[in-house]
Amino acid sequence: MITIAGSSANKEVIVNAGIQTPLELTIVDVMLMSPHTYAYRSLDALMFEIRFRVSITSSSRDLYYSGVQFADFYRSRCNPMFWHLLPDGAFQLKAGVPASEAILDIYRNGPMYAFECATAMIIILYHAAVKMLPVNKFNQLFANMRLWGWKYDQDLQIVHNIPPDYLPGDIRYVKNPDVNPLTPEWQGENIVDLGDGTFFGHGLGFRTVGGMIEALAMRRRPGATRMPYLMLPATRPGFSYLYQYSFNRTMSDNSILLFDNGLERSSLSPEEYEENRSELLKNFITVRFGNTY
Amino acid sequence: MKHSVSLEIIRKTEGIKRLEHYVKNLIDHDKRAVISLLNEDTLSYPTIYVLSPTIREHNLSKHLSDRNRIALSIQKDILSKERAPAAPFPYSICDLPQYIHSVLRWMVETGSEEKLNTRYRLVIDRAAGLLTTIYQHPDDLLLVSKLLFNRKRAGLSTHYVTWAYFSSHNIASLLPIGEKLLSADEEEVAFARELLHFITGLDESDDPYAYFRSWYEENLPYLLHNENSYELTAELAPYVVDHDTKYRECFSHKASSDLREDGFHSLSEQEKEQLANLSYKIRMRSRSEWIEWMNRPLSAQLMFMEEVQHDHDSR
């Protein structure tokens, strides 16, 4: 089920709030039918996660068609106009370069780039975040961006656990326990759930889980006894954390955001709020964002 | 002997270009002397690697010792571009597969401190992976741990060496890392802490090596290999403590034990760890006392755990 500000939400309200594609509807359906409670502070926060998830799937497709190459860390490469290639194969954002432009360059000049599958996943998440966050906020948040597997992900507040349900936009992992030691880059494959029964894995393209397993099985050592398998955990960015950066607020940090019964948002100053407090409390769910970010 | 030292010395003191020049000149005048120098026992793998284009160019391979020929076959195989589906390593790359293990050891042992270039490091890292995954000899762990720390010290990628190291699935692989906690080099200590971060309480300890040793000795029978890696998560945990086994060992004295086990499984990970540690401590102190304690309801055990924790905190 889904709750908004503590109350159970029905499908009609959610759909009317701006569900536009079958994939968005799939996400809503999985959440609504789950015994787990998906709790959001506002309808806007729910829509943000749904759109972010859809964005992850489209960023995966775009990455594939950008022409980027698969490479292990020894052979990683990047556009030197935007990135420093570090000795360990990481890409460090150059000083003065907006992070958003550097991420978009990977998609514009794909053939100049080559990296491993975990780095690809981080790039996909950043690319989705570029689309979901105001550019100035994105550039502030990720000003010191470094791309290298999962290791430098603190700004995305990555969540990695066994979730109650698997949703489109989740990143899963197919482990290849008997990988050929001469190709350890195929020790497993990070894959994005595209929501239509297929997944995207950097280097393996679009396949079903069975197809991913089959491709990895070919990269096992001679005499291997174990087949690759899909692991239970899923990886996602911290949607609720990133949501707070999703609006371009021009008001002061002490402004009050008001949500009415339809969860429409409006804002006013603390003085205005105090003046009409009793009336406003009757009609609005109020949320104060006092210097919280 | 004198000549082989010369090749090593030329490479180390005068550089790769000078070495290549020296060998090429000598080939023109005395090919036998070159072969003799290349086949000296004391020659290191980096020297063979550096001279491999010259060896190929002058068709010297057939004159090389078994060790050198096998090393060059391994090198060629590792650097070959296409490898999927898997080539049947190590059976078909040379005529002497029984020597491959010792040659791999030689490559890693004599080659782990050299950085040379990316292709060279790839060869060494893959050779380390072959040692830990195919041959799995415990003596090789120290060798690969040295390589791991050399890579880190040089600021180079440790990704694949870390994978290779823990792919040994040998719990003793934790020991060489733990010993680095005693290092005078702060960066080595920091890297050892990073690799051992999954040990609860290590970061807060004033004497991390002593803490590591006692943790290792206490948990050795309960450690399980974990399936995560840096490809999956930023938090590598190559081994996990089986708290369930540490808590109950093979305890089944009462019919209620099933209920207790269900209760144990529903505890938080932190509670499981704390209760398992307490159970272990009581068991080590007195088995009869432990059996009596295990016969208590889980709620009583948890209450006792809180009391012990409270006493400990108020000290």
Coordinates of C-alpha atoms in Angstrom, one line a residue:
Chain A
M1 CA 0.0 0.0 0.0
I2 CA 0.9 3.7 -0.4
T3 CA 0.5 6.3 2.3
I4 CA 0.7 10.0 1.8
A5 CA 1.4 12.1 4.9
G6 CA 0.2 9.2 7.0
S7 CA -3.1 8.5 5.1
S8 CA -3.7 5.6 2.7
A9 CA -3.7 6.8 -0.9
N10 CA -6.0 5.4 -3.5
K11 CA -5.0 4.7 -7.1
E12 CA -7.3 7.3 -8.7
V13 CA -5.7 10.2 -6.7
I14 CA -2.3 9.0 -7.7
V15 CA -3.1 8.5 -11.4
N16 CA -4.8 11.9 -11.5
A17 CA -1.7 13.5 -10.0
G18 CA 0.1 13.0 -13.3
I19 CA 0.7 9.3 -14.1
Q20 CA 1.4 9.3 -17.8
T21 CA 3.0 6.1 -19.0
P22 CA 2.3 2.4 -18.6
L23 CA 5.7 2.1 -16.8
E24 CA 4.7 4.7 -14.2
L25 CA 1.4 2.8 -13.7
T26 CA 3.3 -0.4 -13.3
I27 CA 5.3 1.1 -10.4
V28 CA 2.2 2.4 -8.8
D29 CA 0.4 -1.0 -9.1
V30 CA 3.3 -2.9 -7.5
M31 CA 3.4 -0.4 -4.6
L32 CA -0.3 -0.5 -4.1
M33 CA -0.6 -4.2 -4.2
S34 CA 2.4 -4.8 -1.8
P35 CA 1.9 -5.8 1.8
H36 CA 4.7 -3.3 2.5
T37 CA 3.7 0.3 3.2
Y38 CA 5.4 2.8 0.9
A39 CA 5.2 6.0 3.0
Y40 CA 5.6 9.5 1.4
R41 CA 5.4 12.9 3.0
S42 CA 3.5 14.2 -0.1
L43 CA 2.1 13.1 -3.4
D44 CA 4.8 15.2 -5.0
A45 CA 7.5 13.0 -3.2
L46 CA 5.8 9.8 -4.6
M47 CA 5.7 11.3 -8.1
F48 CA 9.3 12.2 -7.8
E49 CA 10.3 8.6 -7.1
I50 CA 8.1 7.2 -9.9
R51 CA 9.6 9.7 -12.4
F52 CA 13.1 9.2 -11.1
R53 CA 12.7 5.4 -11.6
V54 CA 11.4 5.9 -15.1
S55 CA 14.2 8.3 -15.8
I56 CA 16.7 5.6 -14.7
T57 CA 15.3 3.2 -17.3
S58 CA 15.5 5.8 -20.1
S59 CA 19.0 6.8 -19.0
S60 CA 20.0 3.1 -19.3
R61 CA 18.7 3.0 -22.9
D62 CA 20.4 6.3 -23.8
L63 CA 23.7 5.1 -22.4
Y64 CA 23.5 2.0 -24.6
Y65 CA 22.8 4.1 -27.7
S66 CA 25.5 6.7 -26.9
G67 CA 28.3 4.5 -28.1
V68 CA 30.2 4.2 -24.8
Q69 CA 32.4 1.1 -24.6
F70 CA 32.8 -1.5 -21.9
A71 CA 36.3 -1.7 -20.5
D72 CA 38.0 -2.9 -17.3
F73 CA 39.7 -0.4 -15.1
Y74 CA 43.0 -0.8 -16.9
R75 CA 41.5 0.4 -20.1
S76 CA 39.1 3.0 -18.9
R77 CA 39.0 6.2 -20.9
C78 CA 37.1 9.5 -20.8
N79 CA 36.9 12.9 -22.5
P80 CA 39.9 14.9 -21.1
M81 CA 38.0 18.2 -21.6
F82 CA 35.7 17.2 -18.7
W83 CA 37.4 14.6 -16.7
H84 CA 40.8 13.6 -15.3
L85 CA 41.5 9.9 -15.7
L86 CA 43.1 8.8 -12.4
P87 CA 45.7 6.0 -12.2
D88 CA 43.1 3.7 -10.6
G89 CA 40.7 4.1 -13.6
A90 CA 38.4 6.6 -11.9
F91 CA 37.1 9.7 -13.6
Q92 CA 37.6 12.9 -11.5
L93 CA 35.5 15.9 -12.5
K94 CA 37.8 18.8 -13.6
A95 CA 37.8 21.9 -11.6
G96 CA 35.4 24.5 -12.9
V97 CA 33.4 22.1 -15.0
P98 CA 29.7 21.8 -14.1
A99 CA 29.0 18.2 -13.1
S100 CA 25.8 18.2 -15.2
E101 CA 27.7 19.1 -18.4
A102 CA 30.3 16.4 -17.7
I103 CA 27.6 13.8 -17.2
L104 CA 25.8 14.9 -20.3
D105 CA 29.1 14.8 -22.3
I106 CA 29.3 11.0 -21.6
Y107 CA 26.0 10.7 -23.5
R108 CA 26.9 13.1 -26.2
N109 CA 30.4 11.8 -26.9
G110 CA 29.9 8.2 -25.9
P111 CA 32.7 6.7 -28.1
M112 CA 35.3 8.8 -26.1
Y113 CA 34.4 6.8 -23.0
A114 CA 35.0 3.3 -21.7
F115 CA 34.3 1.9 -18.2
E116 CA 33.1 -1.1 -16.1
C117 CA 29.5 -2.0 -15.3
A118 CA 29.4 -0.6 -11.8
T119 CA 30.7 2.8 -13.1
A120 CA 28.0 2.6 -15.8
M121 CA 25.3 2.2 -13.1
I122 CA 26.6 5.3 -11.3
I123 CA 26.6 7.3 -14.5
I124 CA 23.0 6.2 -15.3
L125 CA 22.0 7.3 -11.8
Y126 CA 23.7 10.7 -12.2
H127 CA 22.2 11.1 -15.7
A128 CA 18.7 10.4 -14.3
A129 CA 19.4 12.9 -11.5
V130 CA 20.4 15.6 -14.0
K131 CA 16.9 15.2 -15.5
M132 CA 15.2 15.2 -12.1
L133 CA 17.0 18.0 -10.3
P134 CA 17.4 21.7 -11.1
V135 CA 20.7 22.1 -12.8
N136 CA 22.1 24.5 -10.2
K137 CA 21.2 22.1 -7.4
F138 CA 22.8 19.2 -9.2
N139 CA 26.0 21.1 -9.8
Q140 CA 26.1 22.1 -6.1
L141 CA 25.5 18.7 -4.8
F142 CA 27.9 16.9 -7.1
A143 CA 30.6 19.5 -7.5
N144 CA 33.4 17.1 -6.6
M145 CA 32.1 14.2 -8.6
R146 CA 34.3 11.1 -9.0
L147 CA 33.2 8.1 -11.1
W148 CA 34.6 4.8 -10.0
G149 CA 32.3 1.8 -9.3
W150 CA 30.1 2.3 -6.2
K151 CA 32.9 3.8 -4.1
Y152 CA 32.2 7.5 -4.3
D153 CA 28.5 7.5 -4.2
Q154 CA 27.7 9.4 -1.0
D155 CA 25.9 12.3 -2.7
L156 CA 23.4 9.9 -4.2
Q157 CA 22.6 8.3 -0.8
I158 CA 22.7 4.9 -2.4
V159 CA 20.4 2.3 -0.7
H160 CA 21.5 -1.3 -1.0
N161 CA 19.3 -4.0 0.6
I162 CA 16.8 -6.7 0.0
P163 CA 13.6 -4.7 -0.8
P164 CA 10.0 -5.7 -0.1
D165 CA 9.3 -5.5 -3.9
Y166 CA 11.4 -5.1 -7.0
L167 CA 10.5 -2.1 -9.0
P168 CA 11.5 -0.7 -12.5
G169 CA 14.6 1.3 -12.1
D170 CA 16.1 -1.0 -9.4
I171 CA 19.7 -2.1 -10.0
R172 CA 20.2 -5.8 -9.5
Y173 CA 23.3 -7.9 -9.6
V174 CA 24.0 -11.2 -11.3
K175 CA 26.9 -12.9 -9.6
N176 CA 29.3 -15.1 -11.6
P177 CA 31.0 -17.1 -8.8
D178 CA 33.1 -19.2 -11.1
V179 CA 34.3 -16.4 -13.4
N180 CA 37.4 -17.0 -15.5
P181 CA 40.2 -15.4 -13.4
L182 CA 41.6 -13.9 -16.6
T183 CA 38.4 -11.9 -17.1
P184 CA 37.4 -10.8 -13.6
E185 CA 35.5 -7.9 -15.1
W186 CA 32.8 -10.5 -15.7
Q187 CA 32.7 -11.6 -12.0
G188 CA 29.1 -10.3 -12.2
E189 CA 26.9 -7.8 -13.9
N190 CA 25.0 -4.9 -12.5
I191 CA 21.7 -4.7 -14.4
V192 CA 18.9 -2.1 -14.5
D193 CA 15.3 -3.4 -14.3
L194 CA 13.6 -1.9 -17.3
G195 CA 10.1 -2.9 -16.1
D196 CA 9.2 -4.9 -19.2
G197 CA 10.9 -8.2 -18.2
T198 CA 14.2 -7.1 -19.6
F199 CA 17.3 -5.6 -18.0
F200 CA 20.1 -3.4 -19.2
G201 CA 23.7 -4.4 -18.4
H202 CA 26.7 -2.4 -19.6
G203 CA 28.7 -4.6 -21.9
L204 CA 25.8 -7.1 -22.3
G205 CA 23.1 -4.9 -23.6
F206 CA 19.4 -5.6 -23.2
R207 CA 18.4 -9.1 -22.0
T208 CA 16.2 -11.1 -19.7
V209 CA 17.7 -12.3 -16.5
G210 CA 18.1 -15.7 -18.2
G211 CA 19.9 -14.0 -21.0
M212 CA 22.3 -12.3 -18.6
I213 CA 23.0 -15.6 -16.8
E214 CA 23.7 -17.3 -20.2
A215 CA 26.1 -14.5 -21.2
L216 CA 28.0 -14.6 -17.9
A217 CA 28.1 -18.5 -18.0
M218 CA 30.2 -18.2 -21.2
R219 CA 32.7 -16.2 -19.2
R220 CA 33.3 -18.9 -16.5
R221 CA 36.5 -20.7 -15.9
P222 CA 37.1 -24.1 -17.5
G223 CA 35.8 -26.8 -15.1
A224 CA 33.3 -24.3 -13.5
T225 CA 30.6 -26.0 -11.5
R226 CA 28.4 -23.1 -10.5
M227 CA 26.1 -21.1 -12.7
P228 CA 25.7 -17.3 -12.4
Y229 CA 22.7 -16.3 -10.4
L230 CA 20.6 -13.2 -9.6
M231 CA 21.3 -11.9 -6.1
L232 CA 18.5 -10.7 -3.9
P233 CA 19.6 -7.2 -3.0
A234 CA 18.6 -4.2 -5.1
T235 CA 20.3 -0.8 -5.3
R236 CA 18.6 2.5 -5.6
P237 CA 19.5 6.2 -5.0
G238 CA 18.0 7.8 -1.9
F239 CA 14.8 9.1 -3.6
S240 CA 13.4 10.8 -0.5
Y241 CA 16.8 12.4 0.1
L242 CA 17.2 13.7 -3.4
Y243 CA 13.5 14.9 -3.5
Q244 CA 14.4 17.7 -1.1
Y245 CA 16.6 19.1 -3.8
S246 CA 14.0 18.8 -6.5
F247 CA 12.5 22.2 -6.3
N248 CA 14.2 25.5 -7.2
R249 CA 13.3 27.4 -4.1
T250 CA 13.7 31.2 -4.4
M251 CA 12.1 31.8 -1.0
S252 CA 14.2 32.1 2.1
D253 CA 15.2 29.0 4.0
N254 CA 12.7 29.9 6.7
S255 CA 9.7 29.9 4.4
I256 CA 6.7 27.7 5.2
L257 CA 5.4 25.3 2.6
L258 CA 1.7 24.5 2.7
F259 CA 0.0 21.5 1.3
D260 CA -3.8 21.5 0.9
N261 CA -6.1 18.5 0.8
G262 CA -5.2 17.9 -2.8
L263 CA -1.6 18.2 -1.7
E264 CA -1.1 21.2 -3.9
R265 CA 1.9 23.2 -2.6
S266 CA 2.1 26.9 -1.8
S267 CA 4.4 28.9 0.4
L268 CA 4.5 32.0 2.6
S269 CA 6.7 33.7 5.1
P270 CA 6.9 32.7 8.8
E271 CA 5.3 36.1 9.6
E272 CA 2.4 35.5 7.3
Y273 CA 2.0 32.0 8.7
E274 CA 2.0 33.2 12.3
E275 CA -0.6 35.9 11.6
N276 CA -3.1 33.4 10.1
R277 CA -1.9 30.3 11.9
S278 CA -5.2 29.1 13.3
E279 CA -7.0 29.4 10.0
L280 CA -4.2 27.8 8.0
L281 CA -4.0 24.9 10.4
K282 CA -7.6 24.1 9.7
N283 CA -7.1 24.0 5.9
F284 CA -3.6 22.8 5.3
I285 CA -1.1 20.2 6.2
T286 CA 1.8 22.5 7.0
V287 CA 5.5 21.7 6.6
R288 CA 8.2 24.0 7.8
F289 CA 11.6 23.8 6.0
G290 CA 13.6 25.9 8.5
N291 CA 17.2 25.7 7.4
T292 CA 17.0 22.1 6.8
Y293 CA 19.2 22.3 3.7
Chain B
M1 CA 75.6 -15.0 -12.5
K2 CA 77.5 -11.8 -13.0
H3 CA 75.9 -11.2 -16.4
S4 CA 72.3 -11.7 -15.1
V5 CA 72.9 -9.2 -12.3
S6 CA 74.0 -6.8 -15.0
L7 CA 70.7 -7.1 -16.8
E8 CA 68.8 -6.4 -13.6
I9 CA 71.1 -3.5 -12.7
I10 CA 70.9 -2.0 -16.2
R11 CA 67.1 -2.0 -16.0
K12 CA 67.0 -0.6 -12.5
T13 CA 69.7 2.0 -12.7
E14 CA 69.8 3.0 -16.4
G15 CA 66.3 2.3 -17.4
I16 CA 64.3 0.3 -19.9
K17 CA 65.6 2.0 -23.1
R18 CA 69.2 1.4 -22.1
L19 CA 68.5 -2.2 -21.3
E20 CA 66.8 -2.8 -24.7
H21 CA 69.7 -1.1 -26.4
Y22 CA 72.3 -3.1 -24.5
V23 CA 70.5 -6.4 -25.4
K24 CA 70.0 -5.6 -29.0
N25 CA 73.7 -4.7 -29.4
L26 CA 74.8 -7.9 -27.7
I27 CA 72.5 -10.0 -29.9
D28 CA 74.4 -8.6 -32.9
H29 CA 77.7 -9.6 -31.4
D30 CA 77.1 -12.6 -29.2
K31 CA 73.6 -14.1 -29.3
R32 CA 74.7 -17.0 -27.0
A33 CA 75.7 -14.5 -24.2
V34 CA 72.2 -12.9 -24.5
I35 CA 70.5 -16.2 -24.1
S36 CA 72.7 -17.1 -21.2
L37 CA 71.9 -13.8 -19.5
L38 CA 68.2 -14.2 -20.1
N39 CA 68.2 -17.7 -18.7
E40 CA 69.9 -16.8 -15.4
D41 CA 67.9 -18.0 -12.4
T42 CA 68.2 -14.6 -10.7
L43 CA 66.5 -12.7 -13.5
S44 CA 63.2 -11.1 -12.5
Y45 CA 60.0 -11.2 -14.5
P46 CA 59.9 -7.4 -15.1
T47 CA 63.1 -7.8 -17.0
I48 CA 61.7 -10.5 -19.2
Y49 CA 58.5 -8.5 -19.7
V50 CA 60.5 -5.4 -20.8
L51 CA 62.6 -7.5 -23.2
S52 CA 59.7 -9.6 -24.6
P53 CA 59.3 -7.5 -27.8
T54 CA 63.1 -7.9 -28.4
I55 CA 62.9 -11.7 -27.7
R56 CA 60.0 -12.0 -30.2
E57 CA 61.7 -9.8 -32.8
H58 CA 64.9 -11.9 -32.7
N59 CA 63.0 -15.2 -32.4
L60 CA 64.8 -16.1 -29.2
S61 CA 61.9 -17.9 -27.4
K62 CA 63.0 -21.4 -28.5
H63 CA 66.3 -20.8 -26.7
L64 CA 64.8 -19.7 -23.4
S65 CA 64.5 -21.7 -20.2
D66 CA 61.2 -23.4 -19.5
R67 CA 60.4 -20.8 -16.8
N68 CA 60.9 -17.9 -19.2
R69 CA 59.0 -19.6 -22.1
I70 CA 56.0 -20.4 -19.8
A71 CA 56.0 -16.8 -18.4
L72 CA 55.9 -15.4 -21.9
S73 CA 53.1 -17.8 -22.9
I74 CA 51.1 -16.7 -19.8
Q75 CA 51.8 -13.1 -20.6
K76 CA 50.7 -13.5 -24.2
D77 CA 47.5 -15.3 -23.1
I78 CA 46.6 -12.7 -20.6
L79 CA 47.1 -9.8 -23.0
S80 CA 45.2 -11.5 -25.9
K81 CA 42.3 -9.3 -26.9
E82 CA 39.5 -11.8 -27.2
R83 CA 38.6 -14.1 -24.3
A84 CA 34.9 -14.9 -24.4
P85 CA 34.0 -17.6 -24.4
A86 CA 36.7 -18.8 -22.0
A87 CA 39.9 -20.2 -23.4
P88 CA 40.8 -23.4 -21.7
F89 CA 43.5 -22.0 -19.4
P90 CA 45.9 -23.3 -18.2
Y91 CA 45.8 -26.5 -20.1
S92 CA 46.6 -25.4 -23.6
I93 CA 48.9 -22.4 -23.4
C94 CA 52.1 -24.4 -23.0
D95 CA 53.5 -27.9 -23.1
L96 CA 54.4 -27.9 -19.5
P97 CA 51.2 -27.1 -17.4
Q98 CA 52.8 -28.7 -14.3
Y99 CA 55.2 -25.7 -14.1
I100 CA 52.6 -23.0 -14.5
H101 CA 52.0 -22.6 -10.7
S102 CA 55.7 -22.0 -9.9
V103 CA 56.1 -19.7 -12.8
L104 CA 53.0 -17.6 -11.8
R105 CA 54.5 -17.4 -8.3
W106 CA 57.8 -16.2 -9.8
M107 CA 56.0 -13.6 -11.9
V108 CA 54.1 -12.2 -8.9
E109 CA 57.0 -12.5 -6.4
T110 CA 59.6 -10.7 -8.6
G111 CA 57.1 -8.4 -10.3
S112 CA 54.8 -7.0 -7.6
E113 CA 56.9 -3.9 -6.8
E114 CA 57.4 -2.8 -10.4
K115 CA 54.7 -0.5 -11.9
L116 CA 56.1 -0.2 -15.5
N117 CA 52.8 0.4 -17.3
T118 CA 49.1 -0.6 -17.4
R119 CA 49.6 -3.7 -19.5
Y120 CA 52.3 -4.9 -17.2
R121 CA 50.1 -4.4 -14.1
L122 CA 47.3 -6.2 -15.9
V123 CA 49.6 -9.2 -16.4
I124 CA 50.7 -9.3 -12.7
D125 CA 47.1 -8.8 -11.4
R126 CA 45.8 -11.6 -13.6
A127 CA 48.6 -13.8 -12.6
A128 CA 47.7 -13.2 -8.9
G129 CA 44.1 -14.1 -9.8
L130 CA 45.2 -17.4 -11.3
L131 CA 47.2 -18.2 -8.2
T132 CA 44.3 -17.5 -5.8
T133 CA 41.4 -19.0 -7.8
I134 CA 43.0 -21.9 -9.7
Y135 CA 45.9 -23.1 -7.6
Q136 CA 44.7 -21.8 -4.1
H137 CA 47.9 -22.6 -2.3
P138 CA 47.9 -21.0 1.1
D139 CA 51.5 -19.8 0.7
D140 CA 50.5 -17.6 -2.2
L141 CA 48.3 -15.5 0.0
L142 CA 51.2 -13.6 1.5
L143 CA 52.5 -12.9 -2.0
V144 CA 49.2 -11.5 -3.2
S145 CA 48.7 -9.5 0.0
K146 CA 52.1 -7.8 -0.7
L147 CA 51.0 -7.0 -4.2
L148 CA 47.7 -5.6 -2.9
F149 CA 49.5 -3.2 -0.5
N150 CA 52.1 -2.3 -3.2
R151 CA 49.3 -1.3 -5.6
K152 CA 47.6 0.8 -2.9
R153 CA 50.9 2.5 -1.9
A154 CA 51.5 3.4 -5.5
G155 CA 48.0 5.0 -5.8
L156 CA 47.0 2.4 -8.4
S157 CA 43.8 0.4 -8.8
T158 CA 43.4 -2.3 -6.2
H159 CA 40.0 -3.4 -7.6
Y160 CA 41.0 -6.6 -9.3
V161 CA 43.8 -7.6 -6.8
T162 CA 41.3 -7.2 -4.0
W163 CA 38.9 -9.5 -5.9
A164 CA 41.7 -12.0 -6.6
Y165 CA 42.8 -12.0 -3.0
F166 CA 39.4 -12.7 -1.4
S167 CA 38.5 -15.1 -4.2
S168 CA 40.9 -17.5 -2.5
H169 CA 38.0 -18.2 -0.1
N170 CA 40.6 -18.8 2.5
I171 CA 39.8 -17.2 5.9
A172 CA 43.5 -17.1 6.6
S173 CA 43.6 -14.3 4.0
L174 CA 42.5 -12.0 6.8
L175 CA 45.7 -12.5 8.7
P176 CA 48.3 -10.7 6.4
I177 CA 45.8 -7.8 6.3
G178 CA 45.4 -7.8 10.1
E179 CA 49.2 -7.7 10.5
K180 CA 49.3 -4.5 8.5
L181 CA 47.5 -2.9 11.4
L182 CA 50.9 -2.9 13.1
S183 CA 52.6 -1.1 10.2
A184 CA 54.6 2.1 10.8
D185 CA 53.1 3.4 7.6
E186 CA 49.9 5.2 8.3
E187 CA 48.5 4.6 4.8
E188 CA 49.0 0.9 5.1
V189 CA 47.2 0.9 8.4
A190 CA 44.3 3.0 6.9
F191 CA 44.1 0.5 4.0
A192 CA 44.0 -2.5 6.3
R193 CA 41.3 -0.8 8.3
E194 CA 39.3 -0.2 5.1
L195 CA 39.6 -3.8 4.1
L196 CA 38.6 -5.0 7.6
H197 CA 35.9 -2.4 8.1
F198 CA 33.3 -5.2 8.4
I199 CA 34.7 -6.1 11.8
T200 CA 32.4 -4.5 14.3
G201 CA 34.2 -2.3 16.8
L202 CA 37.6 -2.3 15.0
D203 CA 37.4 1.4 14.1
E204 CA 36.8 2.4 17.7
S205 CA 39.6 0.3 19.1
D206 CA 42.7 1.8 20.6
D207 CA 44.8 -1.2 19.8
P208 CA 43.4 -2.4 16.4
Y209 CA 45.8 -5.3 16.0
A210 CA 45.0 -6.8 19.4
Y211 CA 41.3 -6.3 18.7
F212 CA 41.6 -7.9 15.3
R213 CA 43.5 -10.9 16.7
S214 CA 41.0 -11.6 19.4
W215 CA 38.1 -11.1 17.0
Y216 CA 39.7 -13.5 14.5
E217 CA 40.4 -16.2 17.2
E218 CA 36.9 -15.8 18.6
N219 CA 35.0 -15.9 15.3
L220 CA 37.2 -18.2 13.2
P221 CA 34.8 -21.2 13.6
Y222 CA 31.8 -19.1 12.7
L223 CA 33.1 -17.2 9.6
L224 CA 31.3 -17.7 6.4
H225 CA 32.4 -16.5 2.9
N226 CA 30.3 -13.7 1.7
E227 CA 29.3 -13.2 -1.9
N228 CA 29.6 -9.4 -2.2
S229 CA 32.3 -7.5 -4.0
Y230 CA 33.2 -4.0 -4.9
E231 CA 31.3 -4.5 -8.1
L232 CA 28.1 -4.8 -6.0
T233 CA 28.7 -2.5 -3.2
A234 CA 31.1 0.1 -1.7
E235 CA 31.1 -1.9 1.5
L236 CA 33.1 -5.0 0.9
A237 CA 32.6 -7.7 3.4
P238 CA 34.4 -10.8 2.3
Y239 CA 33.4 -12.8 5.3
V240 CA 30.5 -12.6 7.8
V241 CA 30.1 -14.0 11.2
D242 CA 27.3 -16.7 11.4
H243 CA 25.7 -15.2 14.5
D244 CA 23.1 -18.0 14.7
T245 CA 25.8 -20.8 15.0
K246 CA 27.9 -18.7 17.4
Y247 CA 24.8 -18.2 19.6
R248 CA 23.5 -21.7 19.8
E249 CA 26.4 -23.9 18.7
C250 CA 24.5 -27.2 18.4
F251 CA 22.2 -26.6 21.4
S252 CA 19.0 -28.5 21.4
H253 CA 18.4 -29.5 25.0
K254 CA 14.7 -28.6 25.1
A255 CA 11.7 -28.8 22.9
S256 CA 11.4 -25.0 23.2
S257 CA 14.7 -24.5 21.4
D258 CA 12.9 -24.3 18.1
L259 CA 10.8 -21.4 19.4
R260 CA 13.9 -19.8 20.7
E261 CA 15.7 -20.0 17.4
D262 CA 12.7 -18.5 15.6
G263 CA 12.9 -15.6 18.2
F264 CA 16.6 -15.3 17.5
H265 CA 16.0 -14.9 13.8
S266 CA 13.5 -12.1 14.4
L267 CA 16.1 -10.0 16.3
S268 CA 17.8 -7.1 14.7
E269 CA 21.3 -7.8 13.3
Q270 CA 22.9 -5.8 16.1
E271 CA 21.0 -7.8 18.8
K272 CA 21.9 -11.1 17.1
E273 CA 25.5 -10.1 17.2
Q274 CA 25.4 -9.0 20.8
L275 CA 23.6 -12.0 22.0
A276 CA 25.8 -14.4 20.0
N277 CA 28.9 -12.7 21.5
L278 CA 27.4 -13.0 25.0
S279 CA 26.5 -16.7 24.4
Y280 CA 30.1 -17.4 23.3
K281 CA 31.6 -15.7 26.3
I282 CA 29.4 -17.7 28.8
R283 CA 30.2 -20.9 26.9
M284 CA 34.0 -20.2 27.1
R285 CA 33.7 -19.5 30.8
S286 CA 31.7 -22.6 31.7
R287 CA 29.8 -25.0 29.5
S288 CA 27.4 -26.1 32.3
E289 CA 26.6 -22.4 33.1
W290 CA 26.0 -21.9 29.4
I291 CA 23.6 -24.8 29.1
E292 CA 21.7 -23.5 32.1
W293 CA 21.6 -20.0 30.4
M294 CA 20.5 -21.4 27.1
N295 CA 17.6 -23.1 28.8
R296 CA 16.2 -19.8 29.8
P297 CA 13.6 -18.1 27.6
L298 CA 15.0 -15.7 25.0
S299 CA 13.4 -12.7 26.8
A300 CA 15.4 -13.6 29.9
Q301 CA 18.6 -13.9 27.9
L302 CA 18.0 -10.5 26.3
M303 CA 17.4 -9.0 29.8
F304 CA 20.6 -10.5 31.0
M305 CA 22.4 -9.1 28.0
E306 CA 21.1 -5.6 28.8
E307 CA 22.2 -6.0 32.4
V308 CA 25.7 -7.0 31.3
Q309 CA 25.8 -4.1 28.8
H310 CA 24.6 -1.7 31.5
D311 CA 27.3 -2.9 34.0
H312 CA 29.9 -2.6 31.2
D313 CA 28.8 0.9 30.3
S314 CA 28.8 2.1 33.9
R315 CA 32.3 1.0 34.6

